[in-house]
Coordinates of C-alpha atoms and ligand atoms in Angstrom, one line a residue:
M1 CA 81.4 -356.6 42.1
Y2 CA 81.4 -355.0 38.7
K3 CA 82.2 -351.2 38.3
I4 CA 80.3 -349.9 35.3
V5 CA 79.8 -346.4 33.9
V6 CA 76.2 -345.9 32.6
V7 CA 75.8 -343.3 29.9
P8 CA 72.1 -343.0 28.9
G9 CA 72.9 -340.2 26.3
D10 CA 70.2 -338.7 24.1
G11 CA 66.7 -339.4 23.0
I12 CA 65.5 -343.0 23.4
G13 CA 69.0 -343.8 24.8
K14 CA 67.7 -342.6 28.2
E15 CA 64.6 -344.7 28.0
V16 CA 66.1 -348.0 26.8
I17 CA 69.1 -347.8 29.2
A18 CA 66.8 -347.4 32.2
E19 CA 65.2 -350.8 31.1
G20 CA 68.6 -352.4 30.5
V21 CA 69.7 -351.4 34.0
K22 CA 66.5 -352.8 35.4
V23 CA 67.1 -356.1 33.8
L24 CA 70.8 -356.2 34.8
Q25 CA 69.9 -355.4 38.4
A26 CA 67.2 -358.2 38.4
A27 CA 69.9 -360.7 37.1
A28 CA 72.4 -359.4 39.7
E29 CA 69.9 -359.9 42.5
V30 CA 69.1 -363.5 41.3
E31 CA 72.8 -364.3 41.1
G32 CA 73.9 -362.5 44.2
I33 CA 76.4 -360.2 42.5
T34 CA 76.7 -356.4 43.0
L35 CA 76.7 -353.9 40.1
D36 CA 78.4 -350.7 41.1
L37 CA 76.9 -348.2 38.6
D38 CA 78.1 -344.6 38.1
Y39 CA 76.0 -342.5 35.9
M40 CA 77.7 -340.0 33.5
E41 CA 76.1 -337.3 31.4
L42 CA 77.4 -337.3 27.8
G43 CA 75.6 -336.1 24.8
S44 CA 73.7 -333.2 23.3
D45 CA 72.3 -331.5 26.4
R46 CA 75.7 -331.2 28.1
Y47 CA 77.3 -330.2 24.8
L48 CA 74.8 -327.4 24.2
R49 CA 75.1 -326.3 27.8
T50 CA 78.9 -326.4 28.2
G51 CA 80.5 -327.1 24.8
E52 CA 82.0 -330.3 26.3
L53 CA 82.0 -333.6 24.5
L54 CA 84.3 -336.3 26.1
T55 CA 86.8 -334.5 28.2
D56 CA 90.1 -335.8 29.7
E57 CA 88.4 -335.8 33.1
D58 CA 85.7 -338.0 31.7
I59 CA 88.3 -340.4 30.3
S60 CA 90.1 -340.6 33.6
F61 CA 86.8 -341.2 35.4
I62 CA 85.9 -344.0 33.0
R63 CA 89.3 -345.6 33.4
Q64 CA 88.4 -346.4 37.0
H65 CA 85.7 -348.7 35.7
Q66 CA 85.5 -352.1 34.0
A67 CA 82.9 -351.2 31.3
V68 CA 80.7 -348.5 29.8
Y69 CA 77.0 -349.2 29.3
F70 CA 75.9 -346.7 26.6
G71 CA 72.5 -345.7 25.3
A72 CA 72.7 -343.5 22.2
I73 CA 73.7 -340.0 21.2
G74 CA 72.4 -337.8 18.4
D75 CA 70.2 -334.7 18.4
P76 CA 68.7 -332.6 15.5
R77 CA 70.0 -329.4 17.3
V78 CA 73.6 -330.5 16.8
A79 CA 75.4 -330.8 13.4
P80 CA 75.8 -334.4 12.3
G81 CA 79.2 -335.8 13.2
V82 CA 80.0 -333.5 16.2
L83 CA 78.7 -335.8 18.9
E84 CA 79.7 -339.0 17.0
Q85 CA 83.3 -337.8 16.5
G86 CA 83.7 -336.1 19.8
I87 CA 82.2 -338.8 22.0
L88 CA 81.9 -342.2 20.3
I89 CA 85.0 -342.2 18.1
K90 CA 87.0 -340.5 20.8
M91 CA 86.0 -343.1 23.4
R92 CA 86.9 -345.9 20.9
T93 CA 90.3 -344.4 20.4
A94 CA 91.0 -343.4 24.0
F95 CA 90.4 -346.9 25.2
D96 CA 91.8 -348.6 22.1
Q97 CA 88.6 -350.6 21.6
Y98 CA 89.9 -352.4 18.6
V99 CA 87.2 -355.0 18.2
N100 CA 83.6 -354.2 17.4
M101 CA 81.4 -357.2 18.3
R102 CA 78.0 -357.8 17.0
P103 CA 76.3 -361.1 17.5
A104 CA 73.6 -362.0 15.0
K105 CA 71.1 -364.7 15.9
A106 CA 67.8 -365.4 14.1
W107 CA 65.1 -364.1 16.4
H108 CA 62.0 -365.9 15.1
P109 CA 59.5 -364.7 13.9
Y110 CA 61.2 -361.3 13.5
T111 CA 63.9 -362.3 11.0
P112 CA 62.8 -361.3 7.5
L113 CA 64.5 -364.4 6.1
K114 CA 62.2 -367.1 4.7
G115 CA 61.9 -370.5 6.4
E116 CA 63.2 -371.6 9.7
K117 CA 66.8 -370.6 9.2
N118 CA 68.7 -370.8 12.5
F119 CA 72.0 -369.0 12.6
D120 CA 74.3 -367.8 15.3
I121 CA 77.0 -365.6 14.0
L122 CA 79.5 -363.5 15.9
F123 CA 80.5 -360.6 13.7
L124 CA 83.9 -359.2 14.7
R125 CA 85.0 -356.0 13.0
E126 CA 88.4 -354.4 13.3
N127 CA 87.6 -351.1 14.7
T128 CA 90.6 -348.8 14.3
E129 CA 92.3 -349.2 10.9
D130 CA 91.5 -349.8 7.2
F131 CA 89.8 -347.0 5.3
Y132 CA 88.6 -345.4 8.5
M133 CA 91.9 -344.1 9.7
G134 CA 91.3 -340.6 8.5
A135 CA 94.2 -340.8 6.1
G136 CA 92.8 -338.8 3.2
G137 CA 93.1 -335.5 1.4
V138 CA 92.4 -333.6 -1.8
L139 CA 95.1 -333.0 -4.4
N140 CA 94.6 -329.7 -6.3
G141 CA 96.5 -328.4 -9.2
K142 CA 99.5 -329.9 -11.0
E143 CA 101.8 -330.3 -8.1
A144 CA 100.4 -331.3 -4.7
E145 CA 101.5 -332.6 -1.4
A146 CA 99.5 -334.2 1.2
K147 CA 100.9 -335.0 4.6
M148 CA 99.3 -336.8 7.4
H149 CA 100.3 -337.5 10.9
L150 CA 98.5 -340.4 12.5
K151 CA 99.0 -341.3 16.1
R152 CA 97.6 -344.6 17.1
E153 CA 97.9 -346.8 20.2
L154 CA 100.2 -349.2 18.4
Y155 CA 102.3 -346.8 16.2
T156 CA 102.7 -343.3 14.8
V157 CA 102.7 -343.0 11.1
D158 CA 103.7 -340.0 8.9
L159 CA 102.3 -340.3 5.5
N160 CA 103.7 -338.0 2.9
L161 CA 102.3 -338.0 -0.6
S162 CA 103.6 -335.8 -3.2
S163 CA 102.1 -336.0 -6.6
S164 CA 102.3 -334.4 -9.9
V165 CA 99.2 -334.3 -11.9
S166 CA 99.2 -333.9 -15.7
S167 CA 96.3 -331.4 -15.7
D168 CA 94.4 -329.1 -13.3
E169 CA 92.3 -332.0 -12.4
E170 CA 91.3 -332.4 -8.8
F171 CA 91.8 -335.7 -6.9
A172 CA 90.4 -336.8 -3.6
F173 CA 91.7 -339.9 -1.8
E174 CA 91.2 -342.0 1.2
V175 CA 93.9 -344.5 2.1
G176 CA 93.1 -347.9 3.5
M177 CA 95.9 -348.9 5.8
M178 CA 96.3 -351.8 8.2
S179 CA 99.3 -352.5 10.3
R180 CA 100.8 -356.0 11.0
K181 CA 100.3 -355.5 14.7
G182 CA 96.8 -354.2 14.3
I183 CA 95.8 -357.3 12.2
E184 CA 97.6 -359.7 14.5
R185 CA 95.9 -358.6 17.7
F186 CA 92.5 -358.6 15.9
A187 CA 93.1 -362.0 14.4
D188 CA 94.1 -363.3 17.8
Y189 CA 90.8 -362.1 19.2
C190 CA 88.9 -363.8 16.4
F191 CA 90.5 -367.2 16.8
K192 CA 90.3 -367.1 20.6
A193 CA 86.5 -366.3 20.2
A194 CA 86.1 -369.3 17.8
E195 CA 88.0 -371.5 20.3
R196 CA 85.8 -370.3 23.2
L197 CA 82.6 -370.7 21.3
G198 CA 83.5 -374.1 19.9
K199 CA 83.2 -372.9 16.3
D200 CA 85.0 -375.0 13.7
K201 CA 86.4 -372.1 11.5
V202 CA 86.9 -368.4 11.2
T203 CA 85.5 -366.7 8.1
A204 CA 87.7 -363.8 7.1
V205 CA 86.1 -361.3 4.8
D206 CA 88.1 -359.1 2.4
K207 CA 88.5 -358.0 -1.2
A208 CA 91.9 -359.5 -1.7
N209 CA 91.4 -359.9 -5.5
V210 CA 91.3 -356.1 -5.9
C211 CA 93.0 -354.5 -3.0
T212 CA 95.9 -356.9 -3.1
S213 CA 98.4 -355.1 -0.9
L214 CA 96.0 -354.3 2.0
Y215 CA 94.1 -357.5 2.1
G216 CA 97.2 -359.5 1.0
L217 CA 98.7 -358.7 4.4
W218 CA 95.4 -359.5 6.1
R219 CA 95.4 -363.0 4.5
E220 CA 99.0 -363.6 5.3
I221 CA 98.3 -363.0 9.0
F222 CA 95.1 -364.9 9.1
D223 CA 96.8 -367.9 7.5
A224 CA 99.5 -367.8 10.2
K225 CA 97.1 -367.4 13.0
S226 CA 94.9 -370.2 11.7
E227 CA 98.0 -372.5 11.8
Q228 CA 98.9 -371.2 15.3
Y229 CA 95.4 -371.9 16.8
G230 CA 94.7 -375.0 14.7
I231 CA 91.4 -373.6 13.5
P232 CA 90.7 -373.4 9.8
V233 CA 90.2 -370.0 8.1
E234 CA 87.8 -369.6 5.2
Y235 CA 88.1 -366.5 3.0
M236 CA 85.1 -364.8 1.5
Y237 CA 85.1 -361.8 -0.8
V238 CA 82.8 -359.1 0.7
D239 CA 80.5 -359.1 -2.3
A240 CA 80.0 -362.9 -2.1
M241 CA 79.6 -362.7 1.6
A242 CA 76.7 -360.3 1.3
M243 CA 74.9 -362.8 -0.9
A244 CA 75.8 -365.8 1.3
L245 CA 74.5 -364.0 4.4
V246 CA 71.1 -363.8 3.0
R247 CA 71.0 -367.2 1.3
S248 CA 72.7 -369.4 3.9
P249 CA 73.6 -367.6 7.1
E250 CA 73.7 -370.9 9.0
R251 CA 77.0 -371.7 7.3
F252 CA 78.8 -369.1 9.4
G253 CA 80.1 -368.9 13.0
V254 CA 82.8 -366.3 13.6
V255 CA 83.0 -363.7 10.9
A256 CA 86.1 -361.5 10.9
C257 CA 85.9 -358.2 8.9
P258 CA 88.2 -355.3 8.2
N259 CA 86.7 -352.0 9.4
M260 CA 84.7 -350.7 6.4
F261 CA 83.3 -354.1 5.2
G262 CA 82.4 -354.9 8.8
D263 CA 80.5 -351.6 9.0
I264 CA 78.3 -352.7 6.1
L265 CA 78.0 -356.4 6.8
T266 CA 77.1 -356.0 10.5
D267 CA 74.1 -353.9 9.4
L268 CA 73.1 -356.7 7.1
G269 CA 73.6 -359.0 10.0
A270 CA 71.3 -356.8 12.2
E271 CA 68.6 -356.8 9.6
I272 CA 68.5 -360.6 9.0
M273 CA 68.4 -361.1 12.7
G274 CA 65.3 -359.0 13.2
G275 CA 66.2 -355.4 12.9
L276 CA 67.3 -352.4 15.0
G277 CA 65.0 -353.4 17.9
V278 CA 67.2 -356.4 18.7
A279 CA 70.7 -355.5 17.4
A280 CA 73.3 -354.9 20.1
S281 CA 77.1 -354.3 20.0
G282 CA 80.2 -354.1 22.0
N283 CA 83.4 -352.1 21.4
I284 CA 86.0 -354.2 23.0
C285 CA 89.4 -353.6 24.3
P286 CA 90.6 -357.0 25.6
G287 CA 91.9 -356.5 29.1
G288 CA 90.8 -352.8 29.1
V289 CA 87.6 -350.8 29.3
S290 CA 85.0 -351.9 26.7
M291 CA 81.8 -350.1 25.8
F292 CA 78.4 -351.8 25.1
E293 CA 75.5 -350.2 23.3
P294 CA 72.4 -350.9 21.2
V295 CA 73.1 -350.5 17.5
H296 CA 70.2 -348.0 17.0
G297 CA 70.6 -344.3 17.5
S298 CA 68.7 -341.7 19.6
A299 CA 65.6 -341.9 17.3
P300 CA 64.3 -338.4 18.0
D301 CA 61.1 -339.1 16.1
I302 CA 59.9 -341.5 18.9
A303 CA 61.8 -340.1 21.9
G304 CA 59.8 -339.5 25.1
Q305 CA 56.7 -341.4 23.9
G306 CA 57.4 -344.7 25.5
K307 CA 57.5 -346.4 22.1
A308 CA 61.2 -347.4 22.1
N309 CA 61.9 -351.1 22.1
P310 CA 64.3 -351.8 25.0
I311 CA 65.5 -355.2 23.8
A312 CA 68.6 -354.0 21.9
A313 CA 69.8 -352.2 25.0
I314 CA 69.0 -355.2 27.2
L315 CA 70.9 -357.5 24.8
A316 CA 73.8 -355.0 24.9
G317 CA 73.7 -355.5 28.7
K318 CA 73.8 -359.2 28.1
I319 CA 77.0 -358.9 25.9
M320 CA 78.5 -356.7 28.7
I321 CA 77.9 -359.3 31.4
D322 CA 79.2 -362.1 29.1
Q323 CA 82.4 -360.1 28.6
L324 CA 82.8 -359.3 32.3
G325 CA 83.1 -363.1 32.7
R326 CA 79.5 -364.2 33.5
P327 CA 78.1 -365.8 30.3
D328 CA 75.7 -367.8 32.5
I329 CA 74.0 -364.5 33.5
G330 CA 74.1 -363.4 29.9
N331 CA 72.3 -366.6 28.8
M332 CA 69.7 -366.0 31.5
I333 CA 69.0 -362.5 30.1
E334 CA 68.8 -363.9 26.6
W335 CA 66.4 -366.6 27.7
A336 CA 64.2 -364.0 29.3
V337 CA 64.2 -361.9 26.0
K338 CA 63.3 -365.0 24.0
M339 CA 60.4 -365.8 26.4
A340 CA 59.1 -362.2 26.3
M341 CA 59.0 -362.4 22.5
K342 CA 57.2 -365.8 22.6
Q343 CA 54.6 -364.4 25.1
K344 CA 54.3 -361.2 23.0
K345 CA 55.4 -359.1 25.9
V346 CA 57.0 -356.6 23.5
T347 CA 56.6 -353.1 22.1
A348 CA 54.5 -352.2 19.0
D349 CA 57.5 -352.4 16.5
M350 CA 57.5 -356.2 17.3
G351 CA 53.7 -356.5 17.2
G352 CA 53.1 -356.1 20.9
T353 CA 51.1 -353.6 22.9
L354 CA 53.5 -352.7 25.7
N355 CA 55.3 -349.5 26.2
T356 CA 59.1 -349.3 26.9
V357 CA 58.8 -349.5 30.7
Q358 CA 56.3 -352.3 30.6
A359 CA 58.5 -354.3 28.1
G360 CA 61.5 -353.8 30.5
D361 CA 59.4 -354.8 33.5
A362 CA 58.2 -358.0 31.7
I363 CA 61.8 -359.1 30.9
A364 CA 63.1 -358.3 34.4
E365 CA 60.2 -360.4 35.8
L366 CA 61.2 -363.3 33.4
V367 CA 64.8 -363.0 34.6
R368 CA 63.5 -363.4 38.2
Q369 CA 61.5 -366.5 37.1
A370 CA 64.5 -367.9 35.2
R371 CA 65.9 -369.1 38.5
Ligands
LIG1 P1 70.8 -341.4 15.1 O1 71.1 -340.2 14.2 O2 71.1 -341.0 16.5 O3 71.5 -342.7 14.7 P2 68.3 -342.0 13.9 O4 66.9 -341.7 14.3 O5 68.7 -341.3 12.6 O6 69.3 -341.6 15.1 P3 68.1 -344.7 14.6 O7 67.7 -344.2 15.9 O8 69.2 -345.7 14.5 O9 68.5 -343.5 13.6 O10 66.8 -345.4 14.0 C1 66.0 -345.1 12.8 C2 64.5 -345.3 13.1 O11 64.3 -346.6 13.5 C3 64.1 -344.4 14.2 O12 63.7 -343.1 13.6 C4 62.9 -345.1 14.8 O13 61.7 -344.8 14.2 C5 63.3 -346.6 14.6 N1 63.9 -347.1 15.8 C6 65.2 -347.1 16.2 N2 65.5 -347.7 17.3 C7 64.3 -348.1 17.8 C8 63.8 -348.8 19.0 N3 64.7 -349.2 19.9 N4 62.5 -349.0 19.1 C9 61.6 -348.7 18.2 N5 62.0 -348.0 17.0 C10 63.3 -347.8 16.8

């Protein structure tokens, strides 16, 4: 039995998660397992009604589960950033989901890449450090001081910058920081993933030729972990990586990225795979509570019209069941998605004629046939 919190969220999140649950339930029936699903209201409606985002009670409730299956949040009535910071970022931090996982496979014929390129990349992005730690400020005037107090799962850091500026010039800064412990636990995850998937190397992305301190430590640790696991590490500068991903994505297996470069490259990965309709992700805390979601947002422009493609949410469910220890069920769901695409049982954005519910029904039916 798997205990899962389901958060449909806003806009098309509600529509696609309903289909994802349908497909997961079909797979559970076929395999004779039980999914114990608890629904939770998070997102704009609750926020506008009560002012609550992700409360301490919500966090305690989620803690009693193994995973969170999440739709999308976002609403034109709420200022940008409020829901994202107060719900998504808070959840990642509260549960220390330090790995962002985004598989990128070529979904023919939806990949925009020319030719029959077949690739199967697992993008892993460090999800808590680097330039996204919130360590920034503005220095005004000749003498300035900036202090920051950052509390993380692994450490607490007090950053004190005092500066004297030769003019009244104004400076803004954002500090990229990574801790040894943070890189080590992330690198462990990457090499273990390569081991599990039978990949012959880990490609580590950075910009070590420019940000020498930050990515110098990154390389030192990846070198050591490569030796420890007996799996080669290949380094790629992020700019070269962007080109290589378009030209020859089949070269890569496990791709390890620091937070900011990972943010950008995983969107490139989503696009070469076939776009937002098929891109799914997991925010992973190994041994803890992880959260699985489609990459797309709430898409208010098409919400409530039955136009949303449920495949990304269904594939997020596949990643979740993989991570819960049943990759055999995950493979069955992926097979059903592939068949649905082949048989054109898809929504209009993929050239089909089905609405969201019909597309979900078709994939659930294929899962039942997979047996
Ligand atoms: P948010 O601010 O919540 O991220 P958004 O609308 O700005 O939402 P996305 O939802 O990520 O951004 O998507 C951008 C556009 O892509 C949408 O407006 C929609 O037209 C299209 N789109 C996204 N997801 C899907 C989907 N599952 N099926 C069909 N079209 C989609």
